[in-house]
């Protein structure tokens, strides 16, 4: 086909795939993955919306359910800088992060703000450009960006805490015996406590918290093989319908929100490449009509320039990992002692044994006042047993070798776990939390950390709770050790009595059966341990409020006095003699519920770090060119606007060059594309210049006659070209329906045109014109074309390279592109949302987009 003397290539681009979709789908503006040949689609089946990931070759990788209910739907998606995750913003103030591997939900974020916005409007995930290191040699005093002497560096030198396996999801009988695919599995309910779920933190880093991870010892290098720091220092921003910007550091750490006092456009936000300055455009909406400001609103977040936010986020993550470790350890200890639905309660075996003895006593005629402990004490001291006790000792499941072995095993496992977990898990974890809290306690006195609102009294309260937990852990370990020793003596005595009774019944000599138990220890176990154990106090009662001074004996009132007495003993060894009258301090009244104490510690620490996480939002500054940046009126929504923003950092503070592609959706100017270039200073919104160019694209038939067409969609491809989708004859299918005698329109075509060097003409707009919005720029340019400004005439550009799309014979289309080098693809979805074509637009731009001179 000839186009004004130029040959037009109608198959200039390669079609990668054409996909027929099972359900009507949507293409969101950021659907294309920036660094992979992937695209996401959103579809709805009934009241359920689904997210599906497709390869551009036409293969669906996975599909997952996202929302349910008619009132909720996906409003936007954003790709993580490392390209491994997708952030999905849903209308009802929820964001989910999904893995691109299989679509599983990695995180679920639901935000409750003080101002209670109604919905989310958009999401962006900005990468932080890494500064170039100009130093000649490495900094040997900093490794992995960790400051020597900090709590993180100290934690690196400590031995790892043993890893606690995650709780396995319990399977029901249906799960175990149903045929595969015969049932619908429901998603398991999360077992993470609310306080942990709401704790602001980065991705878990157990090694940084000095907690071991599975497989580290066997293959220590394996966990580092696939590291990617592209997400480091990145920022995810969510836009609400009220104009609030909700920030997430590295896409996971809740870092506060910013109120802009303007309603912002969900289609436009960009970031300065070297500074934490974000640009958004306010807009006015009235029904379906909208108008967007030409100049942006600046949101500067200076606290992101330093390392303070990441340092706080790292410590918050370490403290969260340790707190979650603590909660699980205490839960495991409680379960081993009190039991669960699937675990035998060790503490119930002794009372159960006593109840069985009491029942045996009631069976014997003439024994009215039953006292099992009295019978046991009598047997211990005299060697004589009552008939009921003798009968009980000689029969029953409780006295069988298997029953005693089960009892001994359960008690041994529980008491050893209580002892070891207290000494080797709870106390060390609390000591590590203490290190972190001490560091942020120091930060609370530094003016540079004022925005984190670290309250010294709150941190001191956390430190007191940590110290109290360490004391209780040591106390519990001692109590468990003492209980275990007495229980072993008790079991030794039981076996001695059984062996003696068996020898007597057989008529054998019992003189060779020696006593190996401690009578006093066995008797103490009768009194405290067999029926009611002192261990129970560590899991019952209110939150302990004692002070360390409440536990000291009368002889150690102060450290100087204790040191003085120690020196006296060293000088006079005779003072080491046995003291007959030592007053033991009664501690029975002291609450020691370590379970409740750990819960309180975790909640208090979470509050400290939750308040600190809002520093990012509190540091933000909103900058506008004058007091009122809101556009005055909304205009009829009959124009399509697309934008491309370029930062020119060659001089001074840098300059922003923003290109706008504005097209009319009416049939009056079907092939006119108004291209506008807006320039302004990157920091102060000064030195504003606006220039426009009317681009009139055309095609030619076989006779060389120019043909009009209907512009359907346009998107900026890169810094040189814009991709357009058009339909020949400039008529929609609806025109043919009302006028059957006309020739039906041809299918849709995709093409590229250049937009950089088109001879832009300056527009001198006053302040009121600026506030009428960017959508008015096309109307302004068209008026000047027809009146006094003869220089603003359309630039005639022939379409030289195009390709006819499969389908898209009627209605409008949705276009998304990826113009990065090595990708350069486009995806087109028809109006029904049931057919999508992917195309490879790779080629020489100069050859593709030449102008008709």
PDB file of C-alpha atoms in Angstrom, residues 425-705:
ATOM      1  CA  UNK A 425      15.217 -19.995  74.320  1.00  0.00           C
ATOM      2  CA  UNK A 426      13.274 -17.527  76.449  1.00  0.00           C
ATOM      3  CA  UNK A 427      16.164 -15.956  78.332  1.00  0.00           C
ATOM      4  CA  UNK A 428      18.483 -15.615  75.273  1.00  0.00           C
ATOM      5  CA  UNK A 429      15.654 -14.227  73.122  1.00  0.00           C
ATOM      6  CA  UNK A 430      14.850 -11.655  75.796  1.00  0.00           C
ATOM      7  CA  UNK A 431      18.514 -10.712  76.058  1.00  0.00           C
ATOM      8  CA  UNK A 432      18.543 -10.041  72.322  1.00  0.00           C
ATOM      9  CA  UNK A 433      15.373  -7.947  72.573  1.00  0.00           C
ATOM     10  CA  UNK A 434      17.074  -6.061  75.396  1.00  0.00           C
ATOM     11  CA  UNK A 435      19.960  -5.212  73.057  1.00  0.00           C
ATOM     12  CA  UNK A 436      17.564  -3.799  70.458  1.00  0.00           C
ATOM     13  CA  UNK A 437      15.582  -1.801  73.005  1.00  0.00           C
ATOM     14  CA  UNK A 438      18.735  -0.315  74.486  1.00  0.00           C
ATOM     15  CA  UNK A 439      19.753   0.962  71.059  1.00  0.00           C
ATOM     16  CA  UNK A 440      16.424   2.626  70.315  1.00  0.00           C
ATOM     17  CA  UNK A 441      16.456   4.002  73.872  1.00  0.00           C
ATOM     18  CA  UNK A 442      19.630   5.819  72.863  1.00  0.00           C
ATOM     19  CA  UNK A 443      17.989   6.998  69.636  1.00  0.00           C
ATOM     20  CA  UNK A 444      15.128   8.496  71.643  1.00  0.00           C
ATOM     21  CA  UNK A 445      17.547  11.127  72.976  1.00  0.00           C
ATOM     22  CA  UNK A 446      18.953  12.103  69.549  1.00  0.00           C
ATOM     23  CA  UNK A 447      17.175  15.034  67.798  1.00  0.00           C
ATOM     24  CA  UNK A 448      17.566  13.388  64.377  1.00  0.00           C
ATOM     25  CA  UNK A 449      15.199  10.639  65.521  1.00  0.00           C
ATOM     26  CA  UNK A 450      12.500  12.967  66.856  1.00  0.00           C
ATOM     27  CA  UNK A 451      10.132  12.102  63.999  1.00  0.00           C
ATOM     28  CA  UNK A 452      10.062   8.486  65.150  1.00  0.00           C
ATOM     29  CA  UNK A 453       8.377   9.619  68.395  1.00  0.00           C
ATOM     30  CA  UNK A 454      10.340   7.197  70.541  1.00  0.00           C
ATOM     31  CA  UNK A 455       9.017   7.735  74.065  1.00  0.00           C
ATOM     32  CA  UNK A 456      11.728   6.976  76.615  1.00  0.00           C
ATOM     33  CA  UNK A 457       9.232   5.955  79.298  1.00  0.00           C
ATOM     34  CA  UNK A 458       7.590   3.444  76.956  1.00  0.00           C
ATOM     35  CA  UNK A 459      10.932   1.894  76.085  1.00  0.00           C
ATOM     36  CA  UNK A 460      11.830   1.742  79.785  1.00  0.00           C
ATOM     37  CA  UNK A 461       8.558  -0.068  80.387  1.00  0.00           C
ATOM     38  CA  UNK A 462       9.545  -2.628  77.719  1.00  0.00           C
ATOM     39  CA  UNK A 463      12.991  -3.036  79.273  1.00  0.00           C
ATOM     40  CA  UNK A 464      11.403  -3.703  82.668  1.00  0.00           C
ATOM     41  CA  UNK A 465       9.178  -6.359  81.125  1.00  0.00           C
ATOM     42  CA  UNK A 466      12.197  -7.948  79.435  1.00  0.00           C
ATOM     43  CA  UNK A 467      14.132  -8.045  82.707  1.00  0.00           C
ATOM     44  CA  UNK A 468      11.123  -9.520  84.504  1.00  0.00           C
ATOM     45  CA  UNK A 469      10.766 -12.192  81.817  1.00  0.00           C
ATOM     46  CA  UNK A 470      14.436 -13.169  82.122  1.00  0.00           C
ATOM     47  CA  UNK A 471      14.043 -13.519  85.907  1.00  0.00           C
ATOM     48  CA  UNK A 472      10.911 -15.627  85.555  1.00  0.00           C
ATOM     49  CA  UNK A 473      12.579 -17.804  82.908  1.00  0.00           C
ATOM     50  CA  UNK A 474      15.496 -18.543  85.265  1.00  0.00           C
ATOM     51  CA  UNK A 475      13.053 -19.147  88.125  1.00  0.00           C
ATOM     52  CA  UNK A 476      10.957 -21.505  85.991  1.00  0.00           C
ATOM     53  CA  UNK A 477      14.062 -23.420  84.898  1.00  0.00           C
ATOM     54  CA  UNK A 478      15.016 -23.908  88.562  1.00  0.00           C
ATOM     55  CA  UNK A 479      11.468 -24.959  89.469  1.00  0.00           C
ATOM     56  CA  UNK A 480      11.316 -27.423  86.563  1.00  0.00           C
ATOM     57  CA  UNK A 481      14.699 -28.843  87.528  1.00  0.00           C
ATOM     58  CA  UNK A 482      13.575 -29.296  91.130  1.00  0.00           C
ATOM     59  CA  UNK A 483      10.236 -30.825  90.041  1.00  0.00           C
ATOM     60  CA  UNK A 484      12.022 -33.206  87.701  1.00  0.00           C
ATOM     61  CA  UNK A 485      14.409 -34.322  90.455  1.00  0.00           C
ATOM     62  CA  UNK A 486      11.544 -35.013  92.870  1.00  0.00           C
ATOM     63  CA  UNK A 487       9.534 -36.803  90.198  1.00  0.00           C
ATOM     64  CA  UNK A 488      12.491 -39.079  89.441  1.00  0.00           C
ATOM     65  CA  UNK A 489      12.754 -39.891  93.170  1.00  0.00           C
ATOM     66  CA  UNK A 490       9.036 -40.582  93.248  1.00  0.00           C
ATOM     67  CA  UNK A 491       9.221 -42.947  90.266  1.00  0.00           C
ATOM     68  CA  UNK A 492      12.243 -44.701  91.828  1.00  0.00           C
ATOM     69  CA  UNK A 493      10.223 -45.242  95.001  1.00  0.00           C
ATOM     70  CA  UNK A 494       7.217 -46.566  93.052  1.00  0.00           C
ATOM     71  CA  UNK A 495       9.449 -49.099  91.266  1.00  0.00           C
ATOM     72  CA  UNK A 496      11.047 -50.064  94.607  1.00  0.00           C
ATOM     73  CA  UNK A 497       7.643 -50.747  96.181  1.00  0.00           C
ATOM     74  CA  UNK A 498       6.483 -52.730  93.167  1.00  0.00           C
ATOM     75  CA  UNK A 499       9.649 -54.825  93.207  1.00  0.00           C
ATOM     76  CA  UNK A 500       9.302 -55.419  96.945  1.00  0.00           C
ATOM     77  CA  UNK A 501       5.640 -56.409  96.659  1.00  0.00           C
ATOM     78  CA  UNK A 502       6.416 -58.788  93.814  1.00  0.00           C
ATOM     79  CA  UNK A 503       9.205 -60.449  95.846  1.00  0.00           C
ATOM     80  CA  UNK A 504       6.933 -60.881  98.887  1.00  0.00           C
ATOM     81  CA  UNK A 505       4.163 -62.348  96.792  1.00  0.00           C
ATOM     82  CA  UNK A 506       6.641 -64.825  95.326  1.00  0.00           C
ATOM     83  CA  UNK A 507       8.039 -65.661  98.763  1.00  0.00           C
ATOM     84  CA  UNK A 508      11.484 -64.374  97.879  1.00  0.00           C
ATOM     85  CA  UNK A 509      13.979 -62.630 100.128  1.00  0.00           C
ATOM     86  CA  UNK A 510      13.754 -58.814  99.972  1.00  0.00           C
ATOM     87  CA  UNK A 511      17.026 -58.070 101.726  1.00  0.00           C
ATOM     88  CA  UNK A 512      18.849 -57.656  98.447  1.00  0.00           C
ATOM     89  CA  UNK A 513      16.427 -54.942  97.286  1.00  0.00           C
ATOM     90  CA  UNK A 514      18.101 -51.695  98.286  1.00  0.00           C
ATOM     91  CA  UNK A 515      16.484 -48.316  98.803  1.00  0.00           C
ATOM     92  CA  UNK A 516      17.689 -45.890  96.125  1.00  0.00           C
ATOM     93  CA  UNK A 517      15.228 -43.065  96.648  1.00  0.00           C
ATOM     94  CA  UNK A 518      15.311 -39.993  98.905  1.00  0.00           C
ATOM     95  CA  UNK A 519      12.397 -40.259 101.325  1.00  0.00           C
ATOM     96  CA  UNK A 520      12.300 -36.506 101.972  1.00  0.00           C
ATOM     97  CA  UNK A 521      12.194 -35.686  98.264  1.00  0.00           C
ATOM     98  CA  UNK A 522       9.444 -38.232  97.660  1.00  0.00           C
ATOM     99  CA  UNK A 523       7.418 -36.789 100.522  1.00  0.00           C
ATOM    100  CA  UNK A 524       7.853 -33.268  99.127  1.00  0.00           C
ATOM    101  CA  UNK A 525       6.538 -34.518  95.809  1.00  0.00           C
ATOM    102  CA  UNK A 526       3.485 -35.865  97.624  1.00  0.00           C
ATOM    103  CA  UNK A 527       2.886 -32.427  99.123  1.00  0.00           C
ATOM    104  CA  UNK A 528       3.682 -30.310  96.074  1.00  0.00           C
ATOM    105  CA  UNK A 529       3.852 -31.888  92.652  1.00  0.00           C
ATOM    106  CA  UNK A 530       1.781 -35.028  92.561  1.00  0.00           C
ATOM    107  CA  UNK A 531      -1.641 -33.346  92.695  1.00  0.00           C
ATOM    108  CA  UNK A 532      -0.973 -29.623  92.479  1.00  0.00           C
ATOM    109  CA  UNK A 533       2.295 -28.555  90.885  1.00  0.00           C
ATOM    110  CA  UNK A 534       4.053 -25.229  91.494  1.00  0.00           C
ATOM    111  CA  UNK A 535       4.760 -25.185  87.734  1.00  0.00           C
ATOM    112  CA  UNK A 536       1.116 -24.210  87.197  1.00  0.00           C
ATOM    113  CA  UNK A 537       1.800 -20.717  88.560  1.00  0.00           C
ATOM    114  CA  UNK A 538       3.942 -19.899  85.503  1.00  0.00           C
ATOM    115  CA  UNK A 539       0.883 -20.221  83.276  1.00  0.00           C
ATOM    116  CA  UNK A 540      -1.897 -18.895  85.513  1.00  0.00           C
ATOM    117  CA  UNK A 541      -2.765 -15.585  87.109  1.00  0.00           C
ATOM    118  CA  UNK A 542      -2.371 -11.924  86.123  1.00  0.00           C
ATOM    119  CA  UNK A 543       0.600 -10.233  84.475  1.00  0.00           C
ATOM    120  CA  UNK A 544       3.465 -10.191  87.032  1.00  0.00           C
ATOM    121  CA  UNK A 545       4.253  -6.761  88.421  1.00  0.00           C
ATOM    122  CA  UNK A 546       7.052  -7.595  90.879  1.00  0.00           C
ATOM    123  CA  UNK A 547      10.352  -5.765  91.090  1.00  0.00           C
ATOM    124  CA  UNK A 548      13.714  -7.544  91.370  1.00  0.00           C
ATOM    125  CA  UNK A 549      14.030  -6.163  94.917  1.00  0.00           C
ATOM    126  CA  UNK A 550      10.934  -8.174  95.890  1.00  0.00           C
ATOM    127  CA  UNK A 551      12.890 -11.398  95.351  1.00  0.00           C
ATOM    128  CA  UNK A 552      15.987 -10.528  97.382  1.00  0.00           C
ATOM    129  CA  UNK A 553      16.550 -12.078 100.776  1.00  0.00           C
ATOM    130  CA  UNK A 554      16.923 -10.043 103.947  1.00  0.00           C
ATOM    131  CA  UNK A 555      20.670 -10.549 104.020  1.00  0.00           C
ATOM    132  CA  UNK A 556      21.385  -8.959 100.644  1.00  0.00           C
ATOM    133  CA  UNK A 557      19.901  -5.504 100.783  1.00  0.00           C
ATOM    134  CA  UNK A 558      22.373  -3.960  98.388  1.00  0.00           C
ATOM    135  CA  UNK A 559      25.278  -4.836  96.142  1.00  0.00           C
ATOM    136  CA  UNK A 560      27.928  -3.099  98.319  1.00  0.00           C
ATOM    137  CA  UNK A 561      26.762  -5.064 101.358  1.00  0.00           C
ATOM    138  CA  UNK A 562      26.873  -8.325  99.422  1.00  0.00           C
ATOM    139  CA  UNK A 563      30.421  -7.587  98.238  1.00  0.00           C
ATOM    140  CA  UNK A 564      31.472  -6.681 101.784  1.00  0.00           C
ATOM    141  CA  UNK A 565      30.127  -9.968 103.132  1.00  0.00           C
ATOM    142  CA  UNK A 566      31.873 -11.903 100.365  1.00  0.00           C
ATOM    143  CA  UNK A 567      35.211 -10.348 101.302  1.00  0.00           C
ATOM    144  CA  UNK A 568      34.631 -11.218 104.963  1.00  0.00           C
ATOM    145  CA  UNK A 569      33.980 -14.849 104.054  1.00  0.00           C
ATOM    146  CA  UNK A 570      37.142 -14.942 101.971  1.00  0.00           C
ATOM    147  CA  UNK A 571      39.140 -13.543 104.888  1.00  0.00           C
ATOM    148  CA  UNK A 572      37.542 -15.878 107.472  1.00  0.00           C
ATOM    149  CA  UNK A 573      36.676 -19.326 106.024  1.00  0.00           C
ATOM    150  CA  UNK A 574      35.000 -20.314 109.297  1.00  0.00           C
ATOM    151  CA  UNK A 575      31.992 -18.253 108.222  1.00  0.00           C
ATOM    152  CA  UNK A 576      31.309 -20.932 105.605  1.00  0.00           C
ATOM    153  CA  UNK A 577      30.011 -23.182 108.371  1.00  0.00           C
ATOM    154  CA  UNK A 578      26.367 -24.321 108.291  1.00  0.00           C
ATOM    155  CA  UNK A 579      23.924 -21.621 109.363  1.00  0.00           C
ATOM    156  CA  UNK A 580      21.158 -23.232 111.361  1.00  0.00           C
ATOM    157  CA  UNK A 581      18.679 -20.361 111.274  1.00  0.00           C
ATOM    158  CA  UNK A 582      18.370 -18.898 107.758  1.00  0.00           C
ATOM    159  CA  UNK A 583      15.081 -17.129 107.082  1.00  0.00           C
ATOM    160  CA  UNK A 584      13.751 -18.037 103.651  1.00  0.00           C
ATOM    161  CA  UNK A 585      11.717 -15.282 102.041  1.00  0.00           C
ATOM    162  CA  UNK A 586       8.178 -16.329 101.241  1.00  0.00           C
ATOM    163  CA  UNK A 587       7.603 -15.831  97.510  1.00  0.00           C
ATOM    164  CA  UNK A 588       4.287 -17.645  97.181  1.00  0.00           C
ATOM    165  CA  UNK A 589       2.356 -14.388  96.877  1.00  0.00           C
ATOM    166  CA  UNK A 590       4.335 -13.228  93.818  1.00  0.00           C
ATOM    167  CA  UNK A 591       2.595 -13.622  90.444  1.00  0.00           C
ATOM    168  CA  UNK A 592       4.764 -15.437  87.936  1.00  0.00           C
ATOM    169  CA  UNK A 593       2.583 -15.997  84.846  1.00  0.00           C
ATOM    170  CA  UNK A 594       5.294 -15.971  82.200  1.00  0.00           C
ATOM    171  CA  UNK A 595       2.714 -16.570  79.472  1.00  0.00           C
ATOM    172  CA  UNK A 596       0.823 -13.360  80.293  1.00  0.00           C
ATOM    173  CA  UNK A 597       4.098 -11.488  80.811  1.00  0.00           C
ATOM    174  CA  UNK A 598       5.402 -12.406  77.347  1.00  0.00           C
ATOM    175  CA  UNK A 599       2.071 -11.373  75.811  1.00  0.00           C
ATOM    176  CA  UNK A 600       2.340  -7.978  77.539  1.00  0.00           C
ATOM    177  CA  UNK A 601       5.987  -7.580  76.477  1.00  0.00           C
ATOM    178  CA  UNK A 602       5.162  -8.284  72.841  1.00  0.00           C
ATOM    179  CA  UNK A 603       2.235  -5.836  72.839  1.00  0.00           C
ATOM    180  CA  UNK A 604       4.280  -3.039  74.423  1.00  0.00           C
ATOM    181  CA  UNK A 605       7.175  -3.507  71.987  1.00  0.00           C
ATOM    182  CA  UNK A 606       4.779  -3.584  69.048  1.00  0.00           C
ATOM    183  CA  UNK A 607       3.295  -0.233  70.127  1.00  0.00           C
ATOM    184  CA  UNK A 608       6.746   1.366  70.288  1.00  0.00           C
ATOM    185  CA  UNK A 609       7.700   0.222  66.799  1.00  0.00           C
ATOM    186  CA  UNK A 610       4.244   0.913  65.346  1.00  0.00           C
ATOM    187  CA  UNK A 611       4.482   4.539  66.469  1.00  0.00           C
ATOM    188  CA  UNK A 612       8.032   4.809  65.115  1.00  0.00           C
ATOM    189  CA  UNK A 613       6.987   3.440  61.719  1.00  0.00           C
ATOM    190  CA  UNK A 614       4.912   6.551  61.011  1.00  0.00           C
ATOM    191  CA  UNK A 615       8.008   8.759  60.797  1.00  0.00           C
ATOM    192  CA  UNK A 616       8.021   8.576  56.994  1.00  0.00           C
ATOM    193  CA  UNK A 617       4.569  10.096  56.749  1.00  0.00           C
ATOM    194  CA  UNK A 618       5.295  12.661  59.462  1.00  0.00           C
ATOM    195  CA  UNK A 619       8.403  13.899  57.626  1.00  0.00           C
ATOM    196  CA  UNK A 620       6.579  14.547  54.335  1.00  0.00           C
ATOM    197  CA  UNK A 621       6.207  18.063  52.914  1.00  0.00           C
ATOM    198  CA  UNK A 622       3.566  18.953  50.358  1.00  0.00           C
ATOM    199  CA  UNK A 623       4.756  21.570  47.844  1.00  0.00           C
ATOM    200  CA  UNK A 624       2.527  23.401  45.356  1.00  0.00           C
ATOM    201  CA  UNK A 625       3.215  26.339  43.094  1.00  0.00           C
ATOM    202  CA  UNK A 626       0.576  28.397  44.915  1.00  0.00           C
ATOM    203  CA  UNK A 627      -2.022  27.970  47.665  1.00  0.00           C
ATOM    204  CA  UNK A 628      -4.707  26.351  45.529  1.00  0.00           C
ATOM    205  CA  UNK A 629      -3.590  23.581  43.222  1.00  0.00           C
ATOM    206  CA  UNK A 630      -7.047  22.015  42.819  1.00  0.00           C
ATOM    207  CA  UNK A 631      -8.529  22.407  39.361  1.00  0.00           C
ATOM    208  CA  UNK A 632     -11.623  24.539  39.314  1.00  0.00           C
ATOM    209  CA  UNK A 633     -14.018  22.564  37.147  1.00  0.00           C
ATOM    210  CA  UNK A 634     -14.379  19.193  35.538  1.00  0.00           C
ATOM    211  CA  UNK A 635     -14.960  19.065  31.804  1.00  0.00           C
ATOM    212  CA  UNK A 636     -16.902  16.455  29.823  1.00  0.00           C
ATOM    213  CA  UNK A 637     -14.942  13.229  29.696  1.00  0.00           C
ATOM    214  CA  UNK A 638     -14.646  13.055  25.914  1.00  0.00           C
ATOM    215  CA  UNK A 639     -10.852  13.156  25.660  1.00  0.00           C
ATOM    216  CA  UNK A 640      -8.195  10.532  26.270  1.00  0.00           C
ATOM    217  CA  UNK A 641      -4.973  11.657  27.960  1.00  0.00           C
ATOM    218  CA  UNK A 642      -1.710   9.736  28.283  1.00  0.00           C
ATOM    219  CA  UNK A 643       1.581  10.972  29.698  1.00  0.00           C
ATOM    220  CA  UNK A 644       5.317  10.327  29.649  1.00  0.00           C
ATOM    221  CA  UNK A 645       7.655  11.989  32.148  1.00  0.00           C
ATOM    222  CA  UNK A 646      11.386  12.473  31.576  1.00  0.00           C
ATOM    223  CA  UNK A 647      13.872  13.899  34.091  1.00  0.00           C
ATOM    224  CA  UNK A 648      16.673  16.000  32.681  1.00  0.00           C
ATOM    225  CA  UNK A 649      19.320  16.234  35.429  1.00  0.00           C
ATOM    226  CA  UNK A 650      22.119  17.847  33.467  1.00  0.00           C
ATOM    227  CA  UNK A 651      21.889  21.269  35.091  1.00  0.00           C
ATOM    228  CA  UNK A 652      21.120  22.549  38.592  1.00  0.00           C
ATOM    229  CA  UNK A 653      18.174  20.964  40.379  1.00  0.00           C
ATOM    230  CA  UNK A 654      17.076  19.242  37.227  1.00  0.00           C
ATOM    231  CA  UNK A 655      14.179  19.760  34.878  1.00  0.00           C
ATOM    232  CA  UNK A 656      11.040  17.717  34.345  1.00  0.00           C
ATOM    233  CA  UNK A 657       9.834  17.274  30.793  1.00  0.00           C
ATOM    234  CA  UNK A 658       6.365  15.808  30.600  1.00  0.00           C
ATOM    235  CA  UNK A 659       4.783  14.814  27.320  1.00  0.00           C
ATOM    236  CA  UNK A 660       0.991  14.576  27.091  1.00  0.00           C
ATOM    237  CA  UNK A 661      -0.851  12.762  24.320  1.00  0.00           C
ATOM    238  CA  UNK A 662      -4.438  14.031  24.178  1.00  0.00           C
ATOM    239  CA  UNK A 663      -6.954  12.618  21.738  1.00  0.00           C
ATOM    240  CA  UNK A 664     -10.620  13.406  21.188  1.00  0.00           C
ATOM    241  CA  UNK A 665     -13.048  10.538  21.571  1.00  0.00           C
ATOM    242  CA  UNK A 666     -15.606  12.275  19.372  1.00  0.00           C
ATOM    243  CA  UNK A 667     -15.910  11.906  15.606  1.00  0.00           C
ATOM    244  CA  UNK A 668     -15.229  15.588  14.925  1.00  0.00           C
ATOM    245  CA  UNK A 669     -11.441  15.216  14.829  1.00  0.00           C
ATOM    246  CA  UNK A 670     -11.001  11.450  14.671  1.00  0.00           C
ATOM    247  CA  UNK A 671      -7.324  11.336  13.724  1.00  0.00           C
ATOM    248  CA  UNK A 672      -5.986  14.408  15.542  1.00  0.00           C
ATOM    249  CA  UNK A 673      -3.538  13.750  18.371  1.00  0.00           C
ATOM    250  CA  UNK A 674      -2.586  16.779  20.462  1.00  0.00           C
ATOM    251  CA  UNK A 675       0.937  16.370  21.819  1.00  0.00           C
ATOM    252  CA  UNK A 676       1.898  18.775  24.587  1.00  0.00           C
ATOM    253  CA  UNK A 677       5.296  19.241  26.193  1.00  0.00           C
ATOM    254  CA  UNK A 678       5.328  20.708  29.707  1.00  0.00           C
ATOM    255  CA  UNK A 679       8.653  21.748  31.250  1.00  0.00           C
ATOM    256  CA  UNK A 680       9.254  22.947  34.813  1.00  0.00           C
ATOM    257  CA  UNK A 681      11.897  22.959  37.523  1.00  0.00           C
ATOM    258  CA  UNK A 682      12.081  19.660  39.424  1.00  0.00           C
ATOM    259  CA  UNK A 683      12.077  21.278  42.868  1.00  0.00           C
ATOM    260  CA  UNK A 684      10.105  24.487  42.851  1.00  0.00           C
ATOM    261  CA  UNK A 685       7.659  24.096  39.941  1.00  0.00           C
ATOM    262  CA  UNK A 686       9.112  27.275  38.463  1.00  0.00           C
ATOM    263  CA  UNK A 687      10.188  28.218  34.941  1.00  0.00           C
ATOM    264  CA  UNK A 688       7.094  26.625  33.464  1.00  0.00           C
ATOM    265  CA  UNK A 689       6.840  26.372  29.683  1.00  0.00           C
ATOM    266  CA  UNK A 690       4.071  24.671  27.710  1.00  0.00           C
ATOM    267  CA  UNK A 691       4.277  23.853  24.018  1.00  0.00           C
ATOM    268  CA  UNK A 692       1.897  21.891  21.822  1.00  0.00           C
ATOM    269  CA  UNK A 693       1.803  20.199  18.479  1.00  0.00           C
ATOM    270  CA  UNK A 694      -1.221  18.925  16.583  1.00  0.00           C
ATOM    271  CA  UNK A 695      -0.351  15.597  15.016  1.00  0.00           C
ATOM    272  CA  UNK A 696      -2.580  14.500  12.166  1.00  0.00           C
ATOM    273  CA  UNK A 697      -1.901  10.898  11.234  1.00  0.00           C
ATOM    274  CA  UNK A 698      -3.218   9.445   8.007  1.00  0.00           C
ATOM    275  CA  UNK A 699      -3.078   6.429   5.763  1.00  0.00           C
ATOM    276  CA  UNK A 700      -3.411   6.164   2.001  1.00  0.00           C
ATOM    277  CA  UNK A 701      -5.341   3.744  -0.128  1.00  0.00           C
ATOM    278  CA  UNK A 702      -3.993   1.964  -3.168  1.00  0.00           C
ATOM    279  CA  UNK A 703      -4.647   5.063  -5.299  1.00  0.00           C
ATOM    280  CA  UNK A 704      -2.596   7.253  -2.991  1.00  0.00           C
ATOM    281  CA  UNK A 705      -5.638   9.020  -1.559  1.00  0.00           C
TER     282      UNK A 705
END
